Short mmCIF file of C-alpha atoms and ligand atoms in Angstrom, two decimals:
data_model
loop_
_atom_site.label_atom_id
_atom_site.label_comp_id
_atom_site.label_asym_id
_atom_site.label_seq_id
_atom_site.Cartn_x
_atom_site.Cartn_y
_atom_site.Cartn_z
CA MET A 1 -16.77 -7.86 -2.40
CA ASN A 2 -18.65 -6.97 -5.57
CA PHE A 3 -17.29 -3.94 -7.43
CA ASN A 4 -19.64 -4.33 -10.39
CA LEU A 5 -21.95 -1.37 -10.76
CA THR A 6 -25.67 -2.01 -10.98
CA GLU A 7 -27.63 -0.82 -14.03
CA ASP A 8 -29.12 1.97 -11.89
CA GLN A 9 -25.67 3.10 -10.78
CA LYS A 10 -24.39 3.12 -14.36
CA MET A 11 -27.43 5.12 -15.51
CA MET A 12 -27.00 7.62 -12.72
CA ARG A 13 -23.30 8.02 -13.46
CA LYS A 14 -24.07 8.60 -17.13
CA MET A 15 -26.70 11.20 -16.25
CA VAL A 16 -24.26 13.05 -13.98
CA ARG A 17 -21.44 12.77 -16.53
CA ASP A 18 -23.64 14.37 -19.20
CA PHE A 19 -24.62 17.13 -16.78
CA VAL A 20 -20.96 17.75 -15.97
CA GLU A 21 -19.99 17.94 -19.65
CA GLU A 22 -22.86 20.26 -20.53
CA GLU A 23 -23.16 22.45 -17.46
CA VAL A 24 -20.35 22.06 -14.96
CA ILE A 25 -17.17 22.06 -17.07
CA PRO A 26 -18.14 25.19 -19.06
CA GLN A 27 -18.71 27.04 -15.76
CA ALA A 28 -15.68 25.85 -13.74
CA ALA A 29 -13.04 28.35 -14.91
CA HIS A 30 -15.46 31.25 -14.36
CA THR A 31 -16.19 30.05 -10.83
CA ASP A 32 -12.47 29.78 -10.13
CA GLU A 33 -11.69 33.21 -11.56
CA THR A 34 -14.57 35.10 -9.95
CA HIS A 35 -14.71 33.21 -6.62
CA GLU A 36 -18.50 33.19 -7.05
CA PHE A 37 -20.50 30.51 -5.27
CA PRO A 38 -22.02 28.48 -8.16
CA LEU A 39 -25.61 28.98 -7.06
CA ALA A 40 -27.14 28.40 -10.52
CA LEU A 41 -25.37 25.02 -10.74
CA VAL A 42 -26.51 24.11 -7.24
CA HIS A 43 -30.09 24.83 -8.35
CA LYS A 44 -29.63 22.55 -11.37
CA MET A 45 -28.21 19.84 -9.13
CA ARG A 46 -31.31 20.21 -7.01
CA GLU A 47 -33.52 19.70 -10.08
CA LEU A 48 -31.57 16.55 -10.95
CA GLY A 49 -31.99 15.18 -7.41
CA LEU A 50 -28.25 15.27 -6.73
CA LEU A 51 -28.54 16.91 -3.34
CA GLY A 52 -30.26 13.99 -1.63
CA ILE A 53 -28.96 10.91 -3.43
CA PRO A 54 -28.58 8.56 -0.43
CA ILE A 55 -31.68 9.78 1.44
CA PRO A 56 -34.89 7.67 1.19
CA GLU A 57 -37.70 8.91 -1.02
CA GLU A 58 -40.05 9.17 1.98
CA TYR A 59 -37.86 12.04 3.19
CA GLY A 60 -37.59 13.70 -0.20
CA GLY A 61 -34.33 12.08 -1.36
CA ALA A 62 -33.52 10.04 -4.44
CA GLY A 63 -33.54 6.77 -2.46
CA SER A 64 -30.23 5.59 -3.91
CA ASP A 65 -27.32 4.12 -2.03
CA PHE A 66 -24.11 5.60 -0.71
CA THR A 67 -22.02 4.14 -3.53
CA SER A 68 -24.19 5.95 -6.07
CA TYR A 69 -23.57 9.16 -4.14
CA THR A 70 -19.78 8.68 -4.32
CA LEU A 71 -19.98 7.93 -8.05
CA ALA A 72 -21.94 11.14 -8.62
CA LEU A 73 -19.56 13.14 -6.46
CA GLU A 74 -16.55 11.86 -8.39
CA GLU A 75 -18.16 12.97 -11.66
CA ILE A 76 -19.01 16.43 -10.31
CA ALA A 77 -15.43 16.83 -9.02
CA ARG A 78 -14.13 15.94 -12.48
CA GLY A 79 -15.87 19.11 -13.64
CA CYS A 80 -15.54 21.44 -10.67
CA ALA A 81 -14.05 20.62 -7.26
CA SER A 82 -15.78 23.59 -5.62
CA THR A 83 -19.19 22.36 -6.71
CA ALA A 84 -18.27 18.88 -5.48
CA VAL A 85 -17.38 20.04 -1.99
CA ILE A 86 -20.64 21.99 -1.74
CA MET A 87 -22.49 18.74 -2.52
CA ALA A 88 -20.24 16.64 -0.24
CA VAL A 89 -20.55 18.88 2.81
CA HIS A 90 -24.27 19.32 2.25
CA THR A 91 -24.87 15.56 2.03
CA THR A 92 -22.67 13.82 4.58
CA LEU A 93 -21.99 16.60 7.07
CA GLY A 94 -25.13 18.68 6.52
CA THR A 95 -27.92 16.15 5.95
CA PHE A 96 -26.64 12.91 7.48
CA PRO A 97 -26.56 14.30 11.05
CA ILE A 98 -30.34 14.58 10.94
CA TYR A 99 -30.97 11.42 8.93
CA TYR A 100 -28.83 9.20 11.15
CA PHE A 101 -28.99 10.92 14.53
CA GLY A 102 -32.10 13.10 14.48
CA ASN A 103 -35.43 12.20 16.11
CA GLU A 104 -38.55 11.84 13.97
CA GLU A 105 -39.65 15.42 14.64
CA GLN A 106 -36.26 16.79 13.53
CA LYS A 107 -36.35 14.57 10.44
CA GLN A 108 -39.81 15.76 9.47
CA LYS A 109 -38.82 19.37 10.00
CA TYR A 110 -35.50 19.44 8.13
CA LEU A 111 -34.85 16.34 6.03
CA PRO A 112 -37.25 16.91 3.11
CA LYS A 113 -35.91 20.43 2.56
CA LEU A 114 -32.30 19.22 2.71
CA ALA A 115 -32.81 16.10 0.64
CA LYS A 116 -34.72 18.01 -2.07
CA GLY A 117 -31.96 20.62 -2.03
CA GLU A 118 -34.33 23.42 -1.04
CA MET A 119 -31.92 24.12 1.80
CA LEU A 120 -28.18 23.51 2.09
CA GLY A 121 -26.59 22.04 5.19
CA ALA A 122 -23.27 22.77 6.88
CA PHE A 123 -21.19 21.37 9.73
CA ALA A 124 -19.46 23.51 12.34
CA LEU A 125 -16.79 21.58 14.23
CA THR A 126 -13.44 23.30 13.58
CA GLU A 127 -12.41 26.29 15.68
CA PRO A 128 -9.49 28.72 15.47
CA ASN A 129 -7.53 26.61 18.00
CA SER A 130 -9.18 23.23 17.47
CA GLY A 131 -8.55 21.56 14.12
CA SER A 132 -6.92 18.13 14.19
CA ASP A 133 -7.50 18.02 17.96
CA ALA A 134 -11.24 18.23 17.47
CA SER A 135 -12.20 17.37 21.06
CA SER A 136 -10.35 20.45 22.36
CA LEU A 137 -13.10 22.76 21.07
CA VAL A 138 -14.05 25.61 23.43
CA THR A 139 -17.44 26.73 22.14
CA THR A 140 -19.81 26.30 25.07
CA ALA A 141 -23.50 25.48 25.30
CA LYS A 142 -25.11 26.22 28.65
CA ARG A 143 -28.54 24.85 29.42
CA ARG A 144 -31.06 27.44 30.64
CA GLY A 145 -34.42 25.72 31.13
CA ASP A 146 -35.88 24.81 27.74
CA HIS A 147 -32.99 26.20 25.70
CA TYR A 148 -29.20 26.38 25.46
CA VAL A 149 -27.10 29.53 25.19
CA ILE A 150 -24.15 29.00 22.85
CA ASN A 151 -21.03 31.17 22.78
CA GLY A 152 -17.85 30.75 20.77
CA SER A 153 -16.62 30.71 17.22
CA LYS A 154 -15.89 28.33 14.36
CA ARG A 155 -13.45 28.59 11.49
CA PHE A 156 -13.18 27.19 7.93
CA ILE A 157 -16.87 26.28 7.77
CA SER A 158 -17.89 25.23 4.27
CA ASN A 159 -21.24 26.38 2.82
CA THR A 160 -21.42 29.22 5.35
CA GLY A 161 -23.76 31.97 4.23
CA TYR A 162 -25.63 29.62 1.89
CA ALA A 163 -26.65 26.93 4.37
CA GLY A 164 -30.09 27.02 5.96
CA ILE A 165 -28.97 24.84 8.83
CA TYR A 166 -25.70 24.23 10.68
CA THR A 167 -24.82 21.23 12.83
CA VAL A 168 -22.84 22.92 15.58
CA LEU A 169 -20.61 21.06 18.01
CA ALA A 170 -20.27 22.68 21.42
CA SER A 171 -19.17 21.65 24.89
CA THR A 172 -21.94 21.21 27.46
CA ASP A 173 -19.41 20.04 30.05
CA ARG A 174 -15.77 21.06 29.67
CA THR A 175 -14.68 18.70 32.47
CA LYS A 176 -15.63 15.67 30.37
CA GLY A 177 -13.51 16.37 27.29
CA SER A 178 -14.83 14.59 24.19
CA ARG A 179 -17.63 13.06 26.29
CA GLY A 180 -18.87 16.56 27.14
CA ILE A 181 -19.43 17.59 23.52
CA THR A 182 -23.00 17.95 22.21
CA ALA A 183 -24.39 18.52 18.72
CA PHE A 184 -27.04 21.14 17.92
CA LEU A 185 -29.12 21.96 14.85
CA VAL A 186 -28.93 25.70 14.36
CA ASP A 187 -31.16 27.50 11.88
CA ALA A 188 -29.27 30.06 9.81
CA ASP A 189 -31.56 32.89 10.97
CA THR A 190 -31.01 32.23 14.68
CA PRO A 191 -30.28 35.53 16.51
CA GLY A 192 -26.69 35.54 17.74
CA LEU A 193 -25.40 33.55 14.75
CA ILE A 194 -22.96 35.88 13.01
CA ILE A 195 -21.24 35.14 9.74
CA GLY A 196 -17.60 36.14 9.95
CA LYS A 197 -14.80 36.73 7.50
CA LYS A 198 -14.45 34.88 4.23
CA GLU A 199 -11.21 32.95 3.80
CA LYS A 200 -8.94 33.83 0.87
CA LYS A 201 -7.94 30.40 -0.36
CA MET A 202 -5.41 28.86 -2.74
CA GLY A 203 -8.12 26.82 -4.46
CA LEU A 204 -11.78 25.80 -4.21
CA HIS A 205 -12.63 29.38 -5.02
CA GLY A 206 -16.33 28.67 -5.56
CA SER A 207 -16.87 27.10 -2.17
CA SER A 208 -17.84 29.43 0.66
CA THR A 209 -15.43 29.01 3.59
CA ARG A 210 -16.10 31.38 6.42
CA GLU A 211 -15.94 32.02 10.11
CA LEU A 212 -19.03 31.62 12.31
CA ILE A 213 -19.45 33.48 15.57
CA PHE A 214 -22.01 32.67 18.26
CA GLU A 215 -22.94 35.46 20.63
CA ASP A 216 -25.43 34.36 23.26
CA MET A 217 -27.11 32.30 20.57
CA VAL A 218 -30.27 30.73 21.92
CA VAL A 219 -31.05 27.23 20.66
CA PRO A 220 -34.16 25.37 21.87
CA VAL A 221 -33.65 22.00 23.56
CA GLU A 222 -35.62 20.33 20.78
CA ASN A 223 -32.76 21.26 18.42
CA ARG A 224 -30.24 19.20 20.35
CA LEU A 225 -29.11 16.26 18.23
CA GLY A 226 -29.01 13.12 20.36
CA GLU A 227 -28.17 13.34 24.03
CA GLU A 228 -25.75 15.63 25.81
CA GLY A 229 -22.23 14.24 25.44
CA GLN A 230 -22.90 12.28 22.24
CA GLY A 231 -21.72 15.03 19.91
CA PHE A 232 -18.13 13.92 19.45
CA LYS A 233 -19.06 10.38 18.45
CA ILE A 234 -21.69 11.77 16.08
CA ALA A 235 -19.05 14.03 14.52
CA MET A 236 -16.54 11.18 14.16
CA ALA A 237 -19.12 8.89 12.58
CA LEU A 238 -20.13 11.62 10.12
CA LEU A 239 -16.50 12.22 9.23
CA ASP A 240 -16.10 8.54 8.33
CA ASP A 241 -18.70 9.13 5.61
CA GLY A 242 -17.32 12.53 4.71
CA ARG A 243 -13.85 11.09 4.17
CA ILE A 244 -15.11 8.62 1.58
CA GLY A 245 -16.61 11.61 -0.22
CA ILE A 246 -13.31 13.50 -0.12
CA GLY A 247 -11.66 10.40 -1.58
CA ALA A 248 -14.20 10.48 -4.41
CA GLN A 249 -13.61 14.20 -4.90
CA ALA A 250 -9.85 13.61 -5.14
CA VAL A 251 -10.38 10.84 -7.71
CA GLY A 252 -12.59 13.15 -9.79
CA ILE A 253 -10.05 16.00 -9.79
CA ALA A 254 -7.22 13.60 -10.71
CA GLN A 255 -9.31 12.03 -13.47
CA ALA A 256 -9.79 15.43 -15.06
CA ALA A 257 -6.06 16.18 -14.90
CA PHE A 258 -5.16 12.75 -16.24
CA GLU A 259 -7.53 13.01 -19.21
CA ALA A 260 -6.19 16.45 -20.06
CA ALA A 261 -2.56 15.29 -19.84
CA LEU A 262 -3.22 12.18 -21.92
CA ALA A 263 -4.86 14.23 -24.66
CA TYR A 264 -2.15 16.89 -24.57
CA ALA A 265 0.64 14.31 -24.78
CA GLN A 266 -0.86 13.16 -28.05
CA GLU A 267 -1.21 16.67 -29.47
CA ARG A 268 1.96 18.36 -28.39
CA VAL A 269 4.76 17.97 -30.90
CA GLN A 270 8.40 18.37 -29.88
CA PHE A 271 11.45 16.92 -31.58
CA LYS A 272 9.16 16.36 -34.61
CA GLN A 273 6.85 13.91 -32.85
CA GLU A 274 4.04 13.80 -30.34
CA ILE A 275 5.52 13.78 -26.85
CA MET A 276 3.50 10.63 -26.04
CA ASN A 277 6.10 8.80 -28.11
CA PHE A 278 8.68 9.40 -25.42
CA GLN A 279 8.94 6.74 -22.76
CA GLY A 280 9.49 9.38 -20.09
CA ILE A 281 5.96 10.67 -20.78
CA GLN A 282 4.48 7.19 -21.25
CA PHE A 283 5.79 6.07 -17.87
CA MET A 284 4.32 9.12 -16.16
CA LEU A 285 0.93 8.53 -17.75
CA ALA A 286 1.03 4.81 -16.96
CA ASP A 287 1.78 5.55 -13.29
CA MET A 288 -0.95 8.18 -13.19
CA ALA A 289 -3.50 5.72 -14.63
CA ALA A 290 -2.51 2.95 -12.20
CA GLN A 291 -2.59 5.20 -9.14
CA LEU A 292 -5.90 6.68 -10.18
CA GLU A 293 -7.44 3.24 -10.53
CA ALA A 294 -6.05 2.09 -7.17
CA ALA A 295 -7.51 5.15 -5.43
CA ARG A 296 -10.86 4.68 -7.13
CA LEU A 297 -11.02 1.08 -5.93
CA LEU A 298 -10.21 2.11 -2.36
CA VAL A 299 -13.05 4.63 -2.50
CA TYR A 300 -15.43 2.00 -3.90
CA GLN A 301 -14.30 -0.48 -1.27
CA ALA A 302 -15.06 1.92 1.58
CA ALA A 303 -18.44 2.83 0.05
CA VAL A 304 -19.41 -0.79 -0.61
CA ARG A 305 -18.44 -1.84 2.94
CA ARG A 306 -20.61 0.96 4.25
CA VAL A 307 -23.56 -0.14 2.10
CA GLU A 308 -23.03 -3.76 3.20
CA GLY A 309 -23.07 -2.72 6.85
CA VAL A 310 -19.55 -3.87 7.77
CA PRO A 311 -17.06 -1.61 9.62
CA TYR A 312 -15.57 0.96 7.27
CA SER A 313 -13.87 3.64 9.37
CA LYS A 314 -10.36 2.36 8.58
CA GLU A 315 -11.20 1.93 4.90
CA ALA A 316 -12.69 5.46 4.76
CA SER A 317 -9.43 6.88 6.14
CA MET A 318 -7.37 4.76 3.75
CA ALA A 319 -9.46 5.92 0.78
CA LYS A 320 -9.15 9.58 1.77
CA LEU A 321 -5.43 9.27 2.50
CA PHE A 322 -4.47 7.42 -0.66
CA ALA A 323 -6.79 9.26 -3.03
CA SER A 324 -5.74 12.72 -1.85
CA GLU A 325 -2.01 11.88 -2.05
CA MET A 326 -2.65 10.45 -5.50
CA ALA A 327 -4.58 13.54 -6.60
CA VAL A 328 -1.75 15.89 -5.67
CA LYS A 329 0.77 13.68 -7.45
CA VAL A 330 -1.34 13.17 -10.57
CA THR A 331 -2.25 16.85 -10.94
CA ASN A 332 1.39 17.78 -10.39
CA ASP A 333 2.54 15.27 -13.02
CA ALA A 334 -0.15 16.52 -15.39
CA MET A 335 1.32 20.00 -15.03
CA GLN A 336 4.78 18.62 -15.78
CA ILE A 337 3.46 17.06 -19.00
CA PHE A 338 1.82 20.37 -19.97
CA GLY A 339 5.08 22.20 -19.26
CA GLY A 340 4.88 26.01 -19.29
CA TYR A 341 1.31 25.95 -20.63
CA GLY A 342 0.19 24.01 -17.57
CA TYR A 343 1.48 26.77 -15.32
CA THR A 344 -0.71 29.36 -17.04
CA ARG A 345 -4.41 29.95 -16.59
CA GLU A 346 -4.95 29.18 -20.26
CA TYR A 347 -5.41 25.54 -19.20
CA PRO A 348 -7.24 24.12 -16.17
CA ILE A 349 -4.21 22.18 -14.90
CA GLU A 350 -3.05 24.72 -12.34
CA ARG A 351 -6.62 24.84 -10.95
CA TYR A 352 -6.68 21.06 -10.61
CA LEU A 353 -3.42 21.17 -8.65
CA ARG A 354 -4.65 23.99 -6.39
CA ASP A 355 -7.96 22.22 -5.81
CA ALA A 356 -6.31 18.83 -5.18
CA LYS A 357 -4.12 20.17 -2.37
CA ILE A 358 -6.97 20.74 0.08
CA THR A 359 -8.02 17.07 -0.12
CA GLN A 360 -4.86 16.24 1.88
CA ILE A 361 -5.97 18.68 4.57
CA TYR A 362 -9.69 18.90 5.18
CA GLU A 363 -12.01 16.36 6.81
CA GLY A 364 -8.94 15.36 8.81
CA THR A 365 -5.38 15.90 7.62
CA ASN A 366 -3.63 12.89 6.18
CA GLN A 367 -1.60 12.65 9.37
CA ILE A 368 -4.92 12.23 11.24
CA GLN A 369 -6.00 9.56 8.74
CA ARG A 370 -2.79 7.64 9.52
CA ILE A 371 -3.57 7.91 13.25
CA VAL A 372 -7.06 6.50 12.64
CA ILE A 373 -5.68 3.67 10.46
CA ALA A 374 -2.96 2.83 13.00
CA LYS A 375 -5.56 2.68 15.81
CA HIS A 376 -7.48 0.09 13.83
CA LEU A 377 -4.31 -1.88 13.10
CA ARG A 378 -3.46 -1.90 16.79
CA ASN A 379 -6.97 -3.17 17.51
CA LYS A 380 -6.44 -5.84 14.82
CA ASN A 381 -9.25 -4.45 12.62
CA TYR A 382 -7.52 -5.39 9.40
CA ASP A 383 -9.72 -8.06 7.83
N1 CAA B 1 -17.07 6.66 15.09
C1 CAA B 1 -17.68 6.68 16.30
N2 CAA B 1 -17.02 6.99 17.47
C2 CAA B 1 -15.72 7.28 17.37
C3 CAA B 1 -15.01 7.27 16.14
C4 CAA B 1 -15.75 6.94 14.97
N3 CAA B 1 -15.16 6.91 13.77
N4 CAA B 1 -13.73 7.61 16.37
C5 CAA B 1 -13.62 7.81 17.69
N5 CAA B 1 -14.81 7.62 18.28
C6 CAA B 1 -15.10 7.69 19.72
C7 CAA B 1 -14.12 6.80 20.51
O1 CAA B 1 -14.58 5.47 20.58
C8 CAA B 1 -14.12 7.47 21.87
O2 CAA B 1 -15.24 7.04 22.59
P1 CAA B 1 -15.21 6.85 24.20
O3 CAA B 1 -15.16 8.21 24.78
O4 CAA B 1 -16.49 6.12 24.52
O5 CAA B 1 -13.97 6.03 24.51
C9 CAA B 1 -14.31 8.96 21.53
O6 CAA B 1 -14.88 9.00 20.20
C10 CAA B 1 -13.02 9.73 21.55
O7 CAA B 1 -12.14 9.07 20.65
P2 CAA B 1 -10.56 9.31 20.66
O8 CAA B 1 -10.05 9.11 22.06
O9 CAA B 1 -9.97 8.50 19.57
O10 CAA B 1 -10.50 10.88 20.35
P3 CAA B 1 -9.28 11.85 20.16
O11 CAA B 1 -9.55 13.10 20.91
O12 CAA B 1 -8.00 11.13 20.37
O13 CAA B 1 -9.41 12.27 18.59
C11 CAA B 1 -9.09 12.06 16.22
C12 CAA B 1 -9.38 11.36 17.58
C13 CAA B 1 -9.20 10.93 15.21
C14 CAA B 1 -7.71 12.68 16.18
C15 CAA B 1 -10.18 13.14 15.96
O14 CAA B 1 -10.01 14.25 16.81
C16 CAA B 1 -10.19 13.63 14.52
O15 CAA B 1 -10.76 12.96 13.65
N6 CAA B 1 -9.58 14.81 14.26
C17 CAA B 1 -9.69 15.42 12.93
C18 CAA B 1 -10.88 16.35 12.88
C19 CAA B 1 -11.43 16.50 11.48
O16 CAA B 1 -11.46 15.57 10.70
N7 CAA B 1 -11.93 17.69 11.20
C20 CAA B 1 -12.56 17.95 9.93
C21 CAA B 1 -13.49 19.10 10.05
S1 CAA B 1 -14.86 19.03 8.94
C22 CAA B 1 -14.30 19.51 7.42
O17 CAA B 1 -13.14 19.57 7.15
C23 CAA B 1 -15.38 19.75 6.43
C24 CAA B 1 -15.04 20.59 5.28
O18 CAA B 1 -14.95 21.79 5.35
C25 CAA B 1 -14.88 19.98 3.95
#
């Protein structure tokens, strides 16, 4: 497997890194403090073509590959995890449903707007009583001639209120369990689509996480994605991609914390010397660097396998699992190196730790990732 980046990938990473230094990092603390959705940054990302990186040019995207997308996402997360999750959800869970599972008419209608970033996408799977057990969802879609009537509610939906389109998972046949779940493309202005309460979260303050309620929401048959009953498999396949993105996000957050801790260890003087001179600090930084690199390689591996067209579901779960655990550890250790200063809002360390925590939870908790990995091991998918 070739982990060398192409010249195009290096150029793109440099472009995103410059953007992050100039535009994202200066904004991140404000976004965290005010809980404002970083709309101006999203518009700049649109201008830079960052909202459709792995979508072909014919549909308005940048025509790059999935690895390039993960590289860009990692860089954005290094600056602001909220901005990164907006991009991640928009791309893999908001745009990919249409690109990979939509018919040509649906692609023509929605993809150019999504890939050019003129419209954000969102993904509505989770419900108040259906999180890890995704196939237990109770939102229903009943066919009535040339349309469906959808009733139910969703919780913790990222990009809500800013998305122009939602991929909504609903049951068309409750007796069939996961095989009775169907995916629908729902325009944000559809009557009966109600935006519910905003979550008060520990971190990711700039990302919009809200409830969605469907009250006799009428969706035309032409907005069904795939066939009836295919929705669960569509959702699972999309989450394989999404999980690689969350791995990249975790690596980006940890990278920021590591860089800050490394710099601080060489500035902070105690016992008449920089604290980097102490082996206790050196060992922490060495472990942080090694774990960070291991996580980054797992993310690259999953992305490269995907680009090469070999199975990558297990590797996506491994990347998400390892990178998110690493991010919580590295941000926590960075705070330890910063001592009391790290615990204050004077430094970004406490934000990194708060933002890292969610990567162990969303797009499938790490317990779910272990279930997915174990299933593959049982099926001997461990080449
Ligand atoms: N790709 C394609 N198909 C898949 C698949 C995959 N990766 N994984 C499973 N399937 C198929 C199976 O082959 C099976 O097909 P058949 O019916 O033909 O046999 C079907 O889906 C059902 O599979 P399981 O029996 O394995 O399903 P399950 O009910 O046991 O659930 C699970 C499996 C892995 C636990 C799943 O429910 C899961 O991933 N749960 C976590 C949900 C999750 O990640 N939610 C995240 C929400 S989005 C989010 O967080 C976004 C955000 O805001 C940032």
